[in-house]
CSV table of N, CA and C in Angstrom, one decimal:
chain,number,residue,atom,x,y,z
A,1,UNK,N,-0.1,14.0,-13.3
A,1,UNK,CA,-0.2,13.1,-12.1
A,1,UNK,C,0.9,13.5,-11.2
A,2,UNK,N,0.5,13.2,-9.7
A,2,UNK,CA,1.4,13.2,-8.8
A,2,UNK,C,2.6,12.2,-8.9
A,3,UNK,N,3.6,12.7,-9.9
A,3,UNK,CA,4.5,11.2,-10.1
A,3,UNK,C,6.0,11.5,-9.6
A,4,UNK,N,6.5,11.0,-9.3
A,4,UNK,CA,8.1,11.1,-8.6
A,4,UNK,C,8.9,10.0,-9.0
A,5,UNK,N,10.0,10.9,-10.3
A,5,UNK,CA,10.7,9.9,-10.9
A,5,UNK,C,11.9,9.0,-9.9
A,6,UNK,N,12.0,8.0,-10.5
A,6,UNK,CA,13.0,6.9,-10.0
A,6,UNK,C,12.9,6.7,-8.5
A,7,UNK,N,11.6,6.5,-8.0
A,7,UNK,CA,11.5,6.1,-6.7
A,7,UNK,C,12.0,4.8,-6.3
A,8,UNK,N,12.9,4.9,-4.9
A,8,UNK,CA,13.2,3.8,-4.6
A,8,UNK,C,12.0,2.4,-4.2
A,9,UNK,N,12.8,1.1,-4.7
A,9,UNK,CA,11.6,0.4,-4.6
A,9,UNK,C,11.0,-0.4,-3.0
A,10,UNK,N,12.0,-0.2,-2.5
A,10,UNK,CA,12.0,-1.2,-1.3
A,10,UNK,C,11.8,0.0,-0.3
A,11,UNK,N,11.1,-0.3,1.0
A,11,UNK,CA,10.8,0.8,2.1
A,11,UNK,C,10.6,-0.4,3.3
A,12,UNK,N,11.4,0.1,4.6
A,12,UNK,CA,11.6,-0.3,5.7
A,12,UNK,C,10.4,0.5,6.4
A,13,UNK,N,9.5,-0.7,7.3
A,13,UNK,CA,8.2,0.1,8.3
A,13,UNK,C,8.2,0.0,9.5
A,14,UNK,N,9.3,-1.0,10.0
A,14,UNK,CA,9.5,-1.0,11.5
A,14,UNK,C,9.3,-2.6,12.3
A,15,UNK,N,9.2,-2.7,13.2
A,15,UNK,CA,9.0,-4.2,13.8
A,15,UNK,C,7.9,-4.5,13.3
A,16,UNK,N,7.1,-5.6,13.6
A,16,UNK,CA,5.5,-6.5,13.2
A,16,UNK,C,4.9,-5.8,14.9
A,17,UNK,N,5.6,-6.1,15.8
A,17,UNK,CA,4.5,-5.6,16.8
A,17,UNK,C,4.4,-4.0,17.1
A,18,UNK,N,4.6,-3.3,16.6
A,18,UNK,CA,4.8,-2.2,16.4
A,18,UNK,C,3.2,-1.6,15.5
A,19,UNK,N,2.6,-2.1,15.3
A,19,UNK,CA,1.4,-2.4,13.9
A,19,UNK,C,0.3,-2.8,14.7
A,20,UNK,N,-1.0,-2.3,14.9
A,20,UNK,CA,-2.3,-2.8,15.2
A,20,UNK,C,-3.2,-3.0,14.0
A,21,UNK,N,-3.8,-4.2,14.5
A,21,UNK,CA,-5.2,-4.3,13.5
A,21,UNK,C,-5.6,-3.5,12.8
A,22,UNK,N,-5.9,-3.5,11.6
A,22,UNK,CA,-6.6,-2.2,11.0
A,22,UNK,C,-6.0,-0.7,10.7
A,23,UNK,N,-4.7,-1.0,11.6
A,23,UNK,CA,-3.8,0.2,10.5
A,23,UNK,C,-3.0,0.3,9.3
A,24,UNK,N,-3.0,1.2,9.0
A,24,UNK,CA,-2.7,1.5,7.4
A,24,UNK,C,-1.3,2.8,7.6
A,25,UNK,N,-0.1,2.4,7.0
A,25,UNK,CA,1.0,3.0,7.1
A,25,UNK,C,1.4,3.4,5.8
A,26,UNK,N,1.8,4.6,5.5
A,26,UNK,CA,2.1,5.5,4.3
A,26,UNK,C,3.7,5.2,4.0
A,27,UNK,N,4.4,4.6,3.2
A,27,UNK,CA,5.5,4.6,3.5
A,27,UNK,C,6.0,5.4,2.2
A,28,UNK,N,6.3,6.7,2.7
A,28,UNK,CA,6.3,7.8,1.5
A,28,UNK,C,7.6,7.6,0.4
A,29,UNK,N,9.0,7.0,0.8
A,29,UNK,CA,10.2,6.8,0.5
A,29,UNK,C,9.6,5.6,-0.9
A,30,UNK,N,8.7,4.6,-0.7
A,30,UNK,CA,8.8,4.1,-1.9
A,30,UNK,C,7.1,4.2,-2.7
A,31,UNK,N,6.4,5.5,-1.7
A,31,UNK,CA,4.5,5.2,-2.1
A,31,UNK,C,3.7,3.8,-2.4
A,32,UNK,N,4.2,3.5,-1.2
A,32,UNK,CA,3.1,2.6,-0.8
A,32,UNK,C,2.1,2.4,0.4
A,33,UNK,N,1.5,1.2,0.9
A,33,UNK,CA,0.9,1.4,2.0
A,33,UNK,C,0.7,0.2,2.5
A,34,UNK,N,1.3,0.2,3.8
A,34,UNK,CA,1.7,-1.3,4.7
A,34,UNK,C,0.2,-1.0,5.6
A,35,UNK,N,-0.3,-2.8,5.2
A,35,UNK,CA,-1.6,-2.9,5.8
A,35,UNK,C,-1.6,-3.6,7.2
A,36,UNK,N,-2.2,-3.8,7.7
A,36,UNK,CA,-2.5,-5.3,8.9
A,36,UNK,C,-3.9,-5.3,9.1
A,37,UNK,N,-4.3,-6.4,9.3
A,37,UNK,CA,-5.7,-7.1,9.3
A,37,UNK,C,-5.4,-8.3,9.7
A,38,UNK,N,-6.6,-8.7,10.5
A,38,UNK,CA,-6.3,-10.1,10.7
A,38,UNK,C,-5.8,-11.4,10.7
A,39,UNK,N,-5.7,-11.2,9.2
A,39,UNK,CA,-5.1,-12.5,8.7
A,39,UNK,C,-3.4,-12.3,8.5
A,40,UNK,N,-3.1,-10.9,8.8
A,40,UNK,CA,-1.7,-10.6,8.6
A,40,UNK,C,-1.4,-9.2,8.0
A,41,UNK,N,0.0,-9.1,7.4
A,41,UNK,CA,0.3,-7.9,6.5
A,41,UNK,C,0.1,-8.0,5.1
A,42,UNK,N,0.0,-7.2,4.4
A,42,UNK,CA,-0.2,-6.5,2.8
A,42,UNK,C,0.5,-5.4,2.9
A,43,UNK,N,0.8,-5.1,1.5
A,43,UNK,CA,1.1,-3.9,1.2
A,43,UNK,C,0.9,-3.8,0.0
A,44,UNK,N,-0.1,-2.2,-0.7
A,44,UNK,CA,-0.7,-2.0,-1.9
A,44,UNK,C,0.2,-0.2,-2.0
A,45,UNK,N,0.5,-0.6,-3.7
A,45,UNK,CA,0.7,0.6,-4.6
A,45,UNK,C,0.5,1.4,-4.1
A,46,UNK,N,0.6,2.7,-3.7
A,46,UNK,CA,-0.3,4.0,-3.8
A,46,UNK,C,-0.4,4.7,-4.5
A,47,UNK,N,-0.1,4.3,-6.1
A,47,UNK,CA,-0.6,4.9,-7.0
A,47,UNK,C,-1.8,4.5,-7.5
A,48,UNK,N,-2.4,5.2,-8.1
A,48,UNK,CA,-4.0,5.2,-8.5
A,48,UNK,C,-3.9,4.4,-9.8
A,49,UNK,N,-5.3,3.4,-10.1
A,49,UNK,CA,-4.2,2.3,-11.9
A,49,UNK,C,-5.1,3.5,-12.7
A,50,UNK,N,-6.0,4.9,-12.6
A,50,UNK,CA,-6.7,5.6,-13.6
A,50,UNK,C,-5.6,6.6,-14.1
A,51,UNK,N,-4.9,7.1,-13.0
A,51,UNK,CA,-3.8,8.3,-14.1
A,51,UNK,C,-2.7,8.4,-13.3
A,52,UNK,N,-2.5,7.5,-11.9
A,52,UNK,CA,-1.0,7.7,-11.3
A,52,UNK,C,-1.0,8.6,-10.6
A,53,UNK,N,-1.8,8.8,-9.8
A,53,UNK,CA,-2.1,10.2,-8.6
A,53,UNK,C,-1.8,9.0,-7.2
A,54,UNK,N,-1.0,9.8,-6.4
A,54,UNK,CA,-1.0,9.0,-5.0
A,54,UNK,C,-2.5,9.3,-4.4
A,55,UNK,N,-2.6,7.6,-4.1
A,55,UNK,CA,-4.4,7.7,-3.3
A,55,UNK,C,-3.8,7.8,-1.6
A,56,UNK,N,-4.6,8.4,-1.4
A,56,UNK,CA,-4.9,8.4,0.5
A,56,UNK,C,-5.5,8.0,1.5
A,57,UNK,N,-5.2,7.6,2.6
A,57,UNK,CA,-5.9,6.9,3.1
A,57,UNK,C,-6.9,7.6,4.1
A,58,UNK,N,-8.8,7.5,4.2
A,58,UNK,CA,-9.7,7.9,4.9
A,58,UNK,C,-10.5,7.3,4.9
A,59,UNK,N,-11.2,7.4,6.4
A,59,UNK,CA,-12.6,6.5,6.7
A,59,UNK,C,-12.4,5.3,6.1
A,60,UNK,N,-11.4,4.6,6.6
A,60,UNK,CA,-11.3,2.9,6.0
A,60,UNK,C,-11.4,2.7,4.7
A,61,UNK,N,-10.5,3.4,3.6
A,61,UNK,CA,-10.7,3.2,2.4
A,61,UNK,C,-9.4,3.9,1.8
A,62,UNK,N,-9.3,3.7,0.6
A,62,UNK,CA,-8.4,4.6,-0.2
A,62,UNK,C,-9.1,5.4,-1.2
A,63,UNK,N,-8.9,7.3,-1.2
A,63,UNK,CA,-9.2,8.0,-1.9
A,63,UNK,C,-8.1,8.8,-2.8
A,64,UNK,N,-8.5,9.2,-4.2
A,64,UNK,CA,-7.6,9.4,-5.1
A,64,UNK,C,-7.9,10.9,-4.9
A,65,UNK,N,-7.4,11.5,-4.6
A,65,UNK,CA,-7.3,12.5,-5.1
A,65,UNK,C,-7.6,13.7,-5.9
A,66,UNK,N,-6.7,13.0,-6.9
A,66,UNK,CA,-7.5,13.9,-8.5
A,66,UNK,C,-8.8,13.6,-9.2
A,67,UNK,N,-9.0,12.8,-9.0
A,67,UNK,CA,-10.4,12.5,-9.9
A,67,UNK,C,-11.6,11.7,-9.1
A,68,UNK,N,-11.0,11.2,-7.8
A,68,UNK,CA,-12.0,10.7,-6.7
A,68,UNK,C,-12.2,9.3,-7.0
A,69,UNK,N,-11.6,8.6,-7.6
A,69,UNK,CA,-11.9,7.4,-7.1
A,69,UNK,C,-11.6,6.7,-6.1
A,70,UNK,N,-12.3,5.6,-6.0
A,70,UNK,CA,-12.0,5.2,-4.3
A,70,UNK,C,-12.1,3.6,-4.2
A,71,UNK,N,-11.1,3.4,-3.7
A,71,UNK,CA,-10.6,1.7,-3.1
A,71,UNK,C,-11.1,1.2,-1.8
A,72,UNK,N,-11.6,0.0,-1.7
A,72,UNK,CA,-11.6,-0.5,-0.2
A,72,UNK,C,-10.2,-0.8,0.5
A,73,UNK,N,-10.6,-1.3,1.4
A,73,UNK,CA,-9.0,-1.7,2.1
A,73,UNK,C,-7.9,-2.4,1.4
A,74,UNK,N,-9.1,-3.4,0.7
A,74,UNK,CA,-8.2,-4.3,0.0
A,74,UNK,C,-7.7,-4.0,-1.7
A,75,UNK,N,-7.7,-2.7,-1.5
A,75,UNK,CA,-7.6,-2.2,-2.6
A,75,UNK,C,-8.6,-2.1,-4.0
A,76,UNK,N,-9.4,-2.8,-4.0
A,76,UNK,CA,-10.2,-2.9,-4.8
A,76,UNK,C,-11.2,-1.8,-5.4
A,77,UNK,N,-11.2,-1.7,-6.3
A,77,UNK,CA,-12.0,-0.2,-6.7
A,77,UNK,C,-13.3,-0.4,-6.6
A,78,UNK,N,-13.9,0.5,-5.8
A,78,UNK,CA,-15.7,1.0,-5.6
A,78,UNK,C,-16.3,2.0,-6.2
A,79,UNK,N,-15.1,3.0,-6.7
A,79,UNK,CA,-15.9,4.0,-7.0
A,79,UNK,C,-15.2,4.7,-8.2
A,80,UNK,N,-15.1,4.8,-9.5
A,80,UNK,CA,-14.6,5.4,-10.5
A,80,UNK,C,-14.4,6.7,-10.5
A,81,UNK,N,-13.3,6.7,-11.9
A,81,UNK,CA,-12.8,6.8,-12.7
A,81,UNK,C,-12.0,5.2,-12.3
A,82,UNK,N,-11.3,4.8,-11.7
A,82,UNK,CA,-10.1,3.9,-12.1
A,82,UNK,C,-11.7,2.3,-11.9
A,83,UNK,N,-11.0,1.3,-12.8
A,83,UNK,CA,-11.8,0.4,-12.9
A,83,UNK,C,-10.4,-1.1,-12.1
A,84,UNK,N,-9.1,-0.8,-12.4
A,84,UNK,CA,-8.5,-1.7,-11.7
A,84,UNK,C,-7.8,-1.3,-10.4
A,85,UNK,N,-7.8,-2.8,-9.9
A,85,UNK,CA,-7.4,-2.5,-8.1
A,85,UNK,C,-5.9,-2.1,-8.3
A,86,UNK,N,-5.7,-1.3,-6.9
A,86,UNK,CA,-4.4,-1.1,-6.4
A,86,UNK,C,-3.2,-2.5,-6.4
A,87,UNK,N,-2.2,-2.5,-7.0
A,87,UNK,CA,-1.5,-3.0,-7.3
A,87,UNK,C,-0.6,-3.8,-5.8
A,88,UNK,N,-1.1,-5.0,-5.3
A,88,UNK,CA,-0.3,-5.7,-4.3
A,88,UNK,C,0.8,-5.6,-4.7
A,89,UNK,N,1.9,-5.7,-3.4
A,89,UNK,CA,3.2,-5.8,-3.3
A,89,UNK,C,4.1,-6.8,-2.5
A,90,UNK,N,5.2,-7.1,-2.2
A,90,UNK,CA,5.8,-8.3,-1.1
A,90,UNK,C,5.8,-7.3,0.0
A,91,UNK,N,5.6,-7.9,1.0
A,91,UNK,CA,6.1,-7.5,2.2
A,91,UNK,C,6.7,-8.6,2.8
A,92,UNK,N,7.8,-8.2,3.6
A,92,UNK,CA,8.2,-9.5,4.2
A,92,UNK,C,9.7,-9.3,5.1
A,93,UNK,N,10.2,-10.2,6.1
A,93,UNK,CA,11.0,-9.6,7.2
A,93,UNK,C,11.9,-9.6,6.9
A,94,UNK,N,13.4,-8.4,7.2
A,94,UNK,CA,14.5,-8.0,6.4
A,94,UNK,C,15.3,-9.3,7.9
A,95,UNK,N,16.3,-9.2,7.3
A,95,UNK,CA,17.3,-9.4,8.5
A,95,UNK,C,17.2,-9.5,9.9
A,96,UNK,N,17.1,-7.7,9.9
A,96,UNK,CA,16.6,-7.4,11.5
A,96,UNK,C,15.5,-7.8,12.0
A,97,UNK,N,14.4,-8.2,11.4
A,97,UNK,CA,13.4,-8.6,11.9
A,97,UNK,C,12.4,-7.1,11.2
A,98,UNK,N,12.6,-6.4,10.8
A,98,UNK,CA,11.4,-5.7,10.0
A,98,UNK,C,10.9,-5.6,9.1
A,99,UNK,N,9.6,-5.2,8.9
A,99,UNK,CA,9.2,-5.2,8.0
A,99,UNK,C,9.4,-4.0,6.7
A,100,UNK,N,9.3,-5.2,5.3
A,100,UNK,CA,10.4,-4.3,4.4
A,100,UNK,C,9.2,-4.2,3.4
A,101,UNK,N,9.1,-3.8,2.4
A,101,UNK,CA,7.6,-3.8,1.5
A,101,UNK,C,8.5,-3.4,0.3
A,102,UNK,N,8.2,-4.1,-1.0
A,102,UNK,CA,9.3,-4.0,-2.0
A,102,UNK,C,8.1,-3.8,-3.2
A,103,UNK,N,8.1,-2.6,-3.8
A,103,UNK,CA,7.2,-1.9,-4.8
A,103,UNK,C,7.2,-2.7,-5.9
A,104,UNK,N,8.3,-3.1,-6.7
A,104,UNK,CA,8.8,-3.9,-7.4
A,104,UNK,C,8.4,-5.1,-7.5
A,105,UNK,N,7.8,-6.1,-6.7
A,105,UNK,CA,7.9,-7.0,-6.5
A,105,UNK,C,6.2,-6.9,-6.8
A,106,UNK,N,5.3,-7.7,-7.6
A,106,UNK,CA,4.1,-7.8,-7.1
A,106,UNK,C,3.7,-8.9,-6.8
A,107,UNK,N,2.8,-9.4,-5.9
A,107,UNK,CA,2.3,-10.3,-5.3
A,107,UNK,C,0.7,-10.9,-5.6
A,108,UNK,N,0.3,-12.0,-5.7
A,108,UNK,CA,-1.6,-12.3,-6.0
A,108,UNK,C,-1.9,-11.4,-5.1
A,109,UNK,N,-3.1,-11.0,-5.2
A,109,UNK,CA,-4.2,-10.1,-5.0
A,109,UNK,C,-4.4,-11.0,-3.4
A,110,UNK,N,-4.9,-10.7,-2.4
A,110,UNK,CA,-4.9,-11.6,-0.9
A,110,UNK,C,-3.7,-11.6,-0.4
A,111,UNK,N,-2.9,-11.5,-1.1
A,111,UNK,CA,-1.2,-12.4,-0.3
A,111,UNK,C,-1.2,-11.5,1.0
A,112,UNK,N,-0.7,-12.3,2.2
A,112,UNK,CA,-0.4,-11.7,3.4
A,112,UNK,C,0.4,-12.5,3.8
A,113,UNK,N,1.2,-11.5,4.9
A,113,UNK,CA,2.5,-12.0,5.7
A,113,UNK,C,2.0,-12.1,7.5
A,114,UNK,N,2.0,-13.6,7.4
A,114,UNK,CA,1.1,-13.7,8.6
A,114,UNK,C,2.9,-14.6,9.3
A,115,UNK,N,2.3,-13.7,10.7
A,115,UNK,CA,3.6,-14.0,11.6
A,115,UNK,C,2.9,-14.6,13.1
């Protein structure tokens, strides 16, 4: 697997208005991925839960890579090998006002940071 020991857990993504609807941000420093939708921010794992391959993001969805499985936005798996969803995370505003996404931390399945 695509694995990278001792990754830091926390990753800085920039202001909240800085972010449109329906983008998806790669934050490589801790592999994850800062969402926004409607209802607010998420941020899911980007490791794969079938063997730990970083998934990518295409045509509104997450694809794995090595073995092809595939997630919806919400992480949720559609298409096997992996049968569990991508692992939610906190996201939420540092000090300065940005947004910080903390790998470490997981969060219920929906949680969003609505501003």
């Amino acid at each position: 697997p695509n694995v990278e020991p001792e990754e830091p857990t926390k990753g800085s993504a920039g202001r909240p208005e800085d972010f449109t609807i329906g983008q998806a941000t790669f934050l490589k420093e801790n592999r994850t991925w800062l969402m926004r939708d409607a209802a607010g921010f998420y941020a899911l794992s980007a490791t794969c839960t079938h063997l730990g391959c970083t998934v990518r993001w295409e045509n509104g969805r997450f694809i794995c890579p090595c073995h092809g499985s595939e997630y919806d936005a919400a992480g949720q798996p559609r298409q096997g090998p992996a049968t569990r969803p991508l692992t939610p995370v906190r996201v939420g505003l540092n000090a300065e006002g940005r947004l910080e996404v903390d790998r470490a931390r997981a969060v219920p399945i929906g949680f969003r940071l609505a501003l």
